[in-house]
mmCIF file of C-alpha atoms and ligand atoms in Angstrom:
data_model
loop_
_atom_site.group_PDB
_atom_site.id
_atom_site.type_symbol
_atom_site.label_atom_id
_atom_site.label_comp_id
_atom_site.label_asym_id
_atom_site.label_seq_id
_atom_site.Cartn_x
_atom_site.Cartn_y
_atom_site.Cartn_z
ATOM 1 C CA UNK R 1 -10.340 44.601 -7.438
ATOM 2 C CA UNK R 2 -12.545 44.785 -10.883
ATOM 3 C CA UNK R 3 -13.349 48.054 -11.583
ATOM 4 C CA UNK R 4 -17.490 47.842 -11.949
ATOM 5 C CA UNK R 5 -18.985 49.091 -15.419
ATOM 6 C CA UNK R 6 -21.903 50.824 -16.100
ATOM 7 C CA UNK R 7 -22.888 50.427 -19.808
ATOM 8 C CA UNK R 8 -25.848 52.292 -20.713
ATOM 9 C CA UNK R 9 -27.583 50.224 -24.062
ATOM 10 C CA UNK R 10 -29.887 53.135 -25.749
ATOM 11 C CA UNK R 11 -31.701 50.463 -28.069
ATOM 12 C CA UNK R 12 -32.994 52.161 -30.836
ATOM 13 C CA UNK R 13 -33.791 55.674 -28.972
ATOM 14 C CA UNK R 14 -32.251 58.931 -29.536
ATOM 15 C CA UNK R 15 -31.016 61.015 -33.170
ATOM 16 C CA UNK R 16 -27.355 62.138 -33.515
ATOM 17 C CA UNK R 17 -28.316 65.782 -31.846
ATOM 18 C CA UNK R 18 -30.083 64.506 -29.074
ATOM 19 C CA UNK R 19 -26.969 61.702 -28.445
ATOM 20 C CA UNK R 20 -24.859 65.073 -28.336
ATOM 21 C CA UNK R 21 -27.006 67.017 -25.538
ATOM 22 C CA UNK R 22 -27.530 63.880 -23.406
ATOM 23 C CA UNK R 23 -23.969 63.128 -23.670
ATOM 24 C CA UNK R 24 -22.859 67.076 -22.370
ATOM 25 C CA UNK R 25 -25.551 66.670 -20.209
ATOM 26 C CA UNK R 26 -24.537 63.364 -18.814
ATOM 27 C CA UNK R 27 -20.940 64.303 -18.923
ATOM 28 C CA UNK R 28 -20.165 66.479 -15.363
ATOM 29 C CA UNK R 29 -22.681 64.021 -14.087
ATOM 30 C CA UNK R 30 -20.339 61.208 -13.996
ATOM 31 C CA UNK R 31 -16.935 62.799 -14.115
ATOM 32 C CA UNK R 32 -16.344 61.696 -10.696
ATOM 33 C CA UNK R 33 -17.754 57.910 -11.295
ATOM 34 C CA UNK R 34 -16.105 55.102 -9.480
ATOM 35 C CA UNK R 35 -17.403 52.846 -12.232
ATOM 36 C CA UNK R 36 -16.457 52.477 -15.949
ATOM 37 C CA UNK R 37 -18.792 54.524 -17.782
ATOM 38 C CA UNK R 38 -20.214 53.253 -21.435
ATOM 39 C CA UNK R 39 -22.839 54.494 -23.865
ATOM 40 C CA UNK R 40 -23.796 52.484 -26.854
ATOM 41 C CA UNK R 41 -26.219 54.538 -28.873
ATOM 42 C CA UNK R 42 -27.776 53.286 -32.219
ATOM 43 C CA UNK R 43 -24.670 53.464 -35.343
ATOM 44 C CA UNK R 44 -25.744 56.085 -36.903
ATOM 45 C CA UNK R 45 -25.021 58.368 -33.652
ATOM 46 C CA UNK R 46 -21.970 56.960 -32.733
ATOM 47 C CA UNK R 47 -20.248 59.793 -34.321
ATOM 48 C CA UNK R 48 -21.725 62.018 -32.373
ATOM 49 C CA UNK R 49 -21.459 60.193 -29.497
ATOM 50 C CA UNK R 50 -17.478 60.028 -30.018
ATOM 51 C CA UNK R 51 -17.398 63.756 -30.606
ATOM 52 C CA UNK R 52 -19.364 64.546 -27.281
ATOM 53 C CA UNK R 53 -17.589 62.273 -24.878
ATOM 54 C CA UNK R 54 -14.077 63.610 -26.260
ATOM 55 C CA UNK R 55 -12.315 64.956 -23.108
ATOM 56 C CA UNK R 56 -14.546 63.255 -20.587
ATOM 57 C CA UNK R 57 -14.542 59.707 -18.809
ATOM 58 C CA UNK R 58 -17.137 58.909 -21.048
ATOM 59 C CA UNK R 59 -16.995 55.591 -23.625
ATOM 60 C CA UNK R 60 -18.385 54.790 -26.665
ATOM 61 C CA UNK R 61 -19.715 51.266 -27.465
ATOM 62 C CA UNK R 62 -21.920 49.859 -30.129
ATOM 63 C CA UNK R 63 -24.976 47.687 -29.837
ATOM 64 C CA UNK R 64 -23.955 45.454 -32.900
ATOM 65 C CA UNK R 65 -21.441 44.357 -35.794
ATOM 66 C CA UNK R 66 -20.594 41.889 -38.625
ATOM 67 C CA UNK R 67 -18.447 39.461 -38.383
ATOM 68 C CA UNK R 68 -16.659 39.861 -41.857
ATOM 69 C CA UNK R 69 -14.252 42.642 -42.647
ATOM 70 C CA UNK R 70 -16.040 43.786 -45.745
ATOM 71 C CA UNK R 71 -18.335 43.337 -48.886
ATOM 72 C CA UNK R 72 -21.287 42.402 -50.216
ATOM 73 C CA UNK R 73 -23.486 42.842 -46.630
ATOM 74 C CA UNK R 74 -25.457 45.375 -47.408
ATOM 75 C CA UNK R 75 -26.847 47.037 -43.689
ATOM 76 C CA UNK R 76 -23.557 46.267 -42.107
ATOM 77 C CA UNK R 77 -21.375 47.434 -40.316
ATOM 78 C CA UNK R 78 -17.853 46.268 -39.824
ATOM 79 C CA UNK R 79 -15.451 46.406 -36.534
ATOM 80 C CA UNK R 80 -12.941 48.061 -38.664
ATOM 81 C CA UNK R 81 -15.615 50.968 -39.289
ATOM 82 C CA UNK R 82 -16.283 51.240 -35.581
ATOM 83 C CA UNK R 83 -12.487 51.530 -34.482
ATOM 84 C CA UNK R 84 -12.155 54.289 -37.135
ATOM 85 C CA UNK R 85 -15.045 55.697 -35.908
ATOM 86 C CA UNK R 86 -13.168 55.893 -32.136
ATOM 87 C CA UNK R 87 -15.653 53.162 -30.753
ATOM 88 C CA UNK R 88 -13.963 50.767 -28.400
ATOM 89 C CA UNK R 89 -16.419 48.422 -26.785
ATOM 90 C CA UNK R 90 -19.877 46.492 -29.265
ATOM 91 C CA UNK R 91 -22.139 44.906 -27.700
ATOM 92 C CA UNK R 92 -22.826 41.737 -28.614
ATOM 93 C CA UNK R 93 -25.796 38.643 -28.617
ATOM 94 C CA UNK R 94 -28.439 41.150 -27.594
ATOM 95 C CA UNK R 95 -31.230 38.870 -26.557
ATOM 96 C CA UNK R 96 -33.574 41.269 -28.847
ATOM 97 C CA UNK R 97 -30.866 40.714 -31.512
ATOM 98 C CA UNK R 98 -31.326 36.835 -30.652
ATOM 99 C CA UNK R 99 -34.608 36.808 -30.779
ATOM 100 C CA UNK R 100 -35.574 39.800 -33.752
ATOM 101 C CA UNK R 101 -32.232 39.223 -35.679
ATOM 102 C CA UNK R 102 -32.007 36.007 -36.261
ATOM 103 C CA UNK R 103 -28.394 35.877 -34.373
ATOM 104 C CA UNK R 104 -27.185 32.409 -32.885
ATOM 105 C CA UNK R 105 -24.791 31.292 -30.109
ATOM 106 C CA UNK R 106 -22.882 30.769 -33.342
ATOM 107 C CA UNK R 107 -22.948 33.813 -35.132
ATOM 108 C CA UNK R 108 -22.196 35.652 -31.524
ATOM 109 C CA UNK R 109 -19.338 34.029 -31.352
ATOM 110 C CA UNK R 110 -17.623 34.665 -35.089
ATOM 111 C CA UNK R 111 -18.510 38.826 -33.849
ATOM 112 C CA UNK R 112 -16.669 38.283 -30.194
ATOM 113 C CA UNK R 113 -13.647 36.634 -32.205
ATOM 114 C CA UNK R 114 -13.414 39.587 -35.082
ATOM 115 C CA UNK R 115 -13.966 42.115 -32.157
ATOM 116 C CA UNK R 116 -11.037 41.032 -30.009
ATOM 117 C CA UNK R 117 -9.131 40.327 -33.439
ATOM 118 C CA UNK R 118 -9.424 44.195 -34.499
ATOM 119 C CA UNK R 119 -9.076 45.209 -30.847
ATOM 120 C CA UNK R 120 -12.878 46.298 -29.536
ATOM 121 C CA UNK R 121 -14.010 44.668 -26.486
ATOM 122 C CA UNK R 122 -17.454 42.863 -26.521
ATOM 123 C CA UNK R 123 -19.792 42.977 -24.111
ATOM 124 C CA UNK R 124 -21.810 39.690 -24.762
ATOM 125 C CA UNK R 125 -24.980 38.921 -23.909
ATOM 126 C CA UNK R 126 -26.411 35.891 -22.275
ATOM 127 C CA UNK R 127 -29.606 34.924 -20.273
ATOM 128 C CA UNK R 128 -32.599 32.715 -20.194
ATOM 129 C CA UNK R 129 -36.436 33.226 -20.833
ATOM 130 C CA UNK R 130 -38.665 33.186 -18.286
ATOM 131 C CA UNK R 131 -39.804 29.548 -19.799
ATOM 132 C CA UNK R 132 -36.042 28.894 -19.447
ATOM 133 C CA UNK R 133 -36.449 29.538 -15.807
ATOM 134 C CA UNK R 134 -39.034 28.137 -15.332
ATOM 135 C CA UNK R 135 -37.958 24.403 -16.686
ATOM 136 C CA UNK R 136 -34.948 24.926 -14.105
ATOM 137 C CA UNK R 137 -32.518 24.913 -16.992
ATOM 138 C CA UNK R 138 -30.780 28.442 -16.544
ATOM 139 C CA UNK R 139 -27.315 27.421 -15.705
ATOM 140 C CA UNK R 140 -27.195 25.038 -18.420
ATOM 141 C CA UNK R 141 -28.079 27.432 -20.903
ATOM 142 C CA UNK R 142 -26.498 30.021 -19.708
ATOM 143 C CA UNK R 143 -22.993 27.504 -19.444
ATOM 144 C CA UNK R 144 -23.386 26.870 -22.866
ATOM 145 C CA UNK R 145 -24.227 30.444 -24.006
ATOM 146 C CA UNK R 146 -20.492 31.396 -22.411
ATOM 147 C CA UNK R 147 -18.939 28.303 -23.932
ATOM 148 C CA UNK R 148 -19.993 29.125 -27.032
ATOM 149 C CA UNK R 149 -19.549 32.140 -27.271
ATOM 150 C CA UNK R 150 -15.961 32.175 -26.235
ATOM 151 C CA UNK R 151 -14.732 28.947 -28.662
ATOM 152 C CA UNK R 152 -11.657 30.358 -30.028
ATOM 153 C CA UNK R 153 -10.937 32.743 -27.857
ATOM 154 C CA UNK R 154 -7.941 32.491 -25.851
ATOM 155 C CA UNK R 155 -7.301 33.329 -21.700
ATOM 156 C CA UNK R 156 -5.598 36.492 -22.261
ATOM 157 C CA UNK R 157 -8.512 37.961 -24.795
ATOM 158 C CA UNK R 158 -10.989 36.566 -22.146
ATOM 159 C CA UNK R 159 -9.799 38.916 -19.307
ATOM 160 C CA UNK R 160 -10.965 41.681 -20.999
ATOM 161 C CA UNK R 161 -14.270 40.475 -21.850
ATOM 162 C CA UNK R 162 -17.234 41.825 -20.501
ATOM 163 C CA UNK R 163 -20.440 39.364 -20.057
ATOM 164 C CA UNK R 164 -23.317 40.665 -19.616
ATOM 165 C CA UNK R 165 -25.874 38.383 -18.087
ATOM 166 C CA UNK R 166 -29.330 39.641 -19.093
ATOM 167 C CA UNK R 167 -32.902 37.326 -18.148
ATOM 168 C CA UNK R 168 -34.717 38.156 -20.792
ATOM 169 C CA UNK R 169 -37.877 38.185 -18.313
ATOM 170 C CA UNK R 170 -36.092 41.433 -16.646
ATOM 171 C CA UNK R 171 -35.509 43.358 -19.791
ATOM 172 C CA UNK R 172 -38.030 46.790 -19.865
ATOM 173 C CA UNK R 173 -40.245 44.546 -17.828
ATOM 174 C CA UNK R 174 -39.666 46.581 -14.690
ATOM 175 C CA UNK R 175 -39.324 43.400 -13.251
ATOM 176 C CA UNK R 176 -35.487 42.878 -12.027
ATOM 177 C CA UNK R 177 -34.047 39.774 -10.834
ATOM 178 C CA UNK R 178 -33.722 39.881 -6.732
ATOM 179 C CA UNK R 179 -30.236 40.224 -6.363
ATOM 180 C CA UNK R 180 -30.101 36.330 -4.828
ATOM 181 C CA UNK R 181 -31.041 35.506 -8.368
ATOM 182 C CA UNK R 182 -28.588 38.103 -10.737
ATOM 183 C CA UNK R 183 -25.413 36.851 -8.297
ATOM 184 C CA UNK R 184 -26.097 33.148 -8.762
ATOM 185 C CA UNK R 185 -25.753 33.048 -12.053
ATOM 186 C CA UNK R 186 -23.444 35.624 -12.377
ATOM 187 C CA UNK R 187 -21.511 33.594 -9.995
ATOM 188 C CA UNK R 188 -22.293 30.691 -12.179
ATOM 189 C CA UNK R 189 -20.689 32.730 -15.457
ATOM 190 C CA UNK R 190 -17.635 33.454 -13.287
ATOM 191 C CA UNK R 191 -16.909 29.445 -12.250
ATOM 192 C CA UNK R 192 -17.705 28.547 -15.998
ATOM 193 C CA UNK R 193 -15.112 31.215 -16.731
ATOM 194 C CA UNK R 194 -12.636 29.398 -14.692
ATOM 195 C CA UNK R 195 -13.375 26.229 -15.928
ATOM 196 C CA UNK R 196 -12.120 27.096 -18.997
ATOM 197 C CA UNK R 197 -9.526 29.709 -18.931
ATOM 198 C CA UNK R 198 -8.692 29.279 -14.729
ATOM 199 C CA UNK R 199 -8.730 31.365 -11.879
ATOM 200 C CA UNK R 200 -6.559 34.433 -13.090
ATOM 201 C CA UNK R 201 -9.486 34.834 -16.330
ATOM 202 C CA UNK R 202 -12.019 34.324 -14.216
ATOM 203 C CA UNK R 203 -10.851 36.753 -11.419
ATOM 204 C CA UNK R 204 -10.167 39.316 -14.485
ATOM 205 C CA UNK R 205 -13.548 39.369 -16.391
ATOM 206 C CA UNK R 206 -15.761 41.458 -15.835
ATOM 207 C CA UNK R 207 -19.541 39.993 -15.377
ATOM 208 C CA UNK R 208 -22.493 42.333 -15.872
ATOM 209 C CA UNK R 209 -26.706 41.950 -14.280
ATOM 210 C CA UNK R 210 -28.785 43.819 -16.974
ATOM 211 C CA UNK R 211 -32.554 43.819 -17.159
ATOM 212 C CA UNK R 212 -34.527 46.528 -15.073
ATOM 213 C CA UNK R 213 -31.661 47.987 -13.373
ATOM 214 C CA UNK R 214 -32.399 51.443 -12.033
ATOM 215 C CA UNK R 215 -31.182 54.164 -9.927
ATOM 216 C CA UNK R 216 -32.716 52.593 -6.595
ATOM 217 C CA UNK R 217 -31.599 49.406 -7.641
ATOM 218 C CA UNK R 218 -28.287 49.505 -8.289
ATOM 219 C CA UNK R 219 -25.928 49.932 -5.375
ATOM 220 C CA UNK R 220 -27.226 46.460 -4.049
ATOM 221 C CA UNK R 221 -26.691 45.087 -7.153
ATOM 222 C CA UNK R 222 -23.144 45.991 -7.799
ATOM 223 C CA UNK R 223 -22.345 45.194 -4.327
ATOM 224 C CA UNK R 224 -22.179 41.609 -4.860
ATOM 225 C CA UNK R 225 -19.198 39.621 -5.332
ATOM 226 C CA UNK R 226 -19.771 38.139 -8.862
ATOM 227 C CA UNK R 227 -21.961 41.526 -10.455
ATOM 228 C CA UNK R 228 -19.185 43.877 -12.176
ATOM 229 C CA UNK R 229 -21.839 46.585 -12.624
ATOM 230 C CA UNK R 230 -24.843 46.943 -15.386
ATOM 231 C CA UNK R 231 -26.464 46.447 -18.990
ATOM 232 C CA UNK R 232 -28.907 49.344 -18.671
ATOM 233 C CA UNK R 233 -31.229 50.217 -21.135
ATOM 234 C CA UNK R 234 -34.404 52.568 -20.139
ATOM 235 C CA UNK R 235 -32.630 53.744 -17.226
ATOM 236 C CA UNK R 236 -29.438 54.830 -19.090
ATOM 237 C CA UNK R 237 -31.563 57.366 -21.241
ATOM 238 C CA UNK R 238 -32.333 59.721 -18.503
ATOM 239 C CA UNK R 239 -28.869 61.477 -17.328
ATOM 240 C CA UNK R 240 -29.834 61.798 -13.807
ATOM 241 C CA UNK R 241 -30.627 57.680 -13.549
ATOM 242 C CA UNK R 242 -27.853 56.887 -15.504
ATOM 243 C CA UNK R 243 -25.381 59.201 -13.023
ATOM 244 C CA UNK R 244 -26.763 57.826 -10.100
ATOM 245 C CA UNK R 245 -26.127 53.986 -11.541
ATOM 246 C CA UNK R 246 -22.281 55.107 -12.928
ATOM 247 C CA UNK R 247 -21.573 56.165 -9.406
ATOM 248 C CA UNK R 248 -23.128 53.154 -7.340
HETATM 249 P P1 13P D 1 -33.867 47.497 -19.389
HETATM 250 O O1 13P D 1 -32.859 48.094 -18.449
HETATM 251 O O2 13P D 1 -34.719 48.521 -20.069
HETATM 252 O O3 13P D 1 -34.648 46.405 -18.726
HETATM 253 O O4 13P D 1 -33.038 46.811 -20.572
HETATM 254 C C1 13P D 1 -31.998 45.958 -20.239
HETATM 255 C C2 13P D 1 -31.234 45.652 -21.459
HETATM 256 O O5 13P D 1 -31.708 44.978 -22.355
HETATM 257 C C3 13P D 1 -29.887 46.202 -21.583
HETATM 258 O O6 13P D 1 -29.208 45.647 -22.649
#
């Protein structure tokens, strides 16, 4: 059995003190929680965010990196200075990274291979607009997100992978997918998965629905076959929400 995740992506919301009361709030919340239990607040609060969940079930992820090790990238932040930091999961491909950022199916993947070269595991983002959709091209794209994404990246590093599939329609919209929708194509991710890495990856990684989850919605969610938990953004800034999606 995969053990479901709950990753809770704070955008840019919340200042180092107020990452440290959520996070002691949060904490007893979710102590119990059946599910893997992430926060990713912006950089600069990571430290805080480290210090808080020390001693709880809590985890630490970030919501971005660079792909080179060091120098002249000024803004940047490196894997090596999240891993000092105590971080152990970055998200990665953020559809408002994608479409704000400037990042490419390309540049995603040089991040997931420096992230599973220095040891952090990525949680990478893929999904379609609702144009996307529309056309009737959303496994295609999303295929080819996956593939190229994970170029380079070999079976063993791709068990450990999280994927986070995220519609891009769904995200703060309030409008989620209907779970039909979220466990096709996570389903879709999962056989892609096995096309190129076989069953045992494919059993082994861990596929994410993101976009409008909530606390009402989530226990039908995560009860289907191919959806390993949430990518949760507005929901995972209120502690109560947040609790009641890290123990659905
Ligand atoms: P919302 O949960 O606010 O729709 O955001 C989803 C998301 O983008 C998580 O990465």
């Amino acid at each position: 059995m995969r053990q479901k995740v709950a990753a809770g992506n704070w955008k840019m919301n919340m200042t180092p003190s107020q990452t440290s009361a959520f996070i002691n709030e949060l904490a007893p919340k979710v102590a119990d929680a059946c599910n893997t239990v992430i926060v990713c607040p912006t950089a600069v609060c990571l430290p805080a965010a480290v210090s808080a969940a020390k001693g709880t079930n809590i985890k630490v992820g970030a919501q971005n990196m660079y792909f080179e090790d060091k120098g002249a990238f000024t803004g940047e932040i490196s894997a090596d200075m999240l891993l000092d930091l105590g971080v152990s999961y970055v998200i990665l491909g953020h559809s408002e990274r994608r479409q704000y950022f400037a990042e490419t199916d390309e540049t995603v993947n040089k991040k997931v291979l420096k992230a599973f070269e220095k040891g952090l595991i990525p949680i990478i983002c893929v999904g379609e607009s609702l144009e996307q959709r529309e056309q009737g091209i959303t496994a295609d794209l999303v295929r080819m997100q996956v593939k190229i994404a994970l170029m380079g990246v070999s079976a063993e590093q791709a068990k450990t992978a999280i994927i986070a599939y995220e519609p891009i329609w769904a995200i703060g919209t309030g409008k989620t997918a209907t779970t039909e929708q979220a466990e096709e194509v996570c389903k879709t991710i999962r056989e892609c998965v096995c096309e190129l890495y076989g069953s045992d990856a494919a059993e082994a990684i861990t596929i994410q629905y993101g976009g409008s989850v909530n606390a009402k919605n989530s226990a039908e969610l995560f009860a289907q076959p191919d959806i390993d938990g949430g990518l949760v953004g507005g929901a995972s800034l209120k502690a109560e929400d947040f609790s009641v999606i890290a123990n659905s």
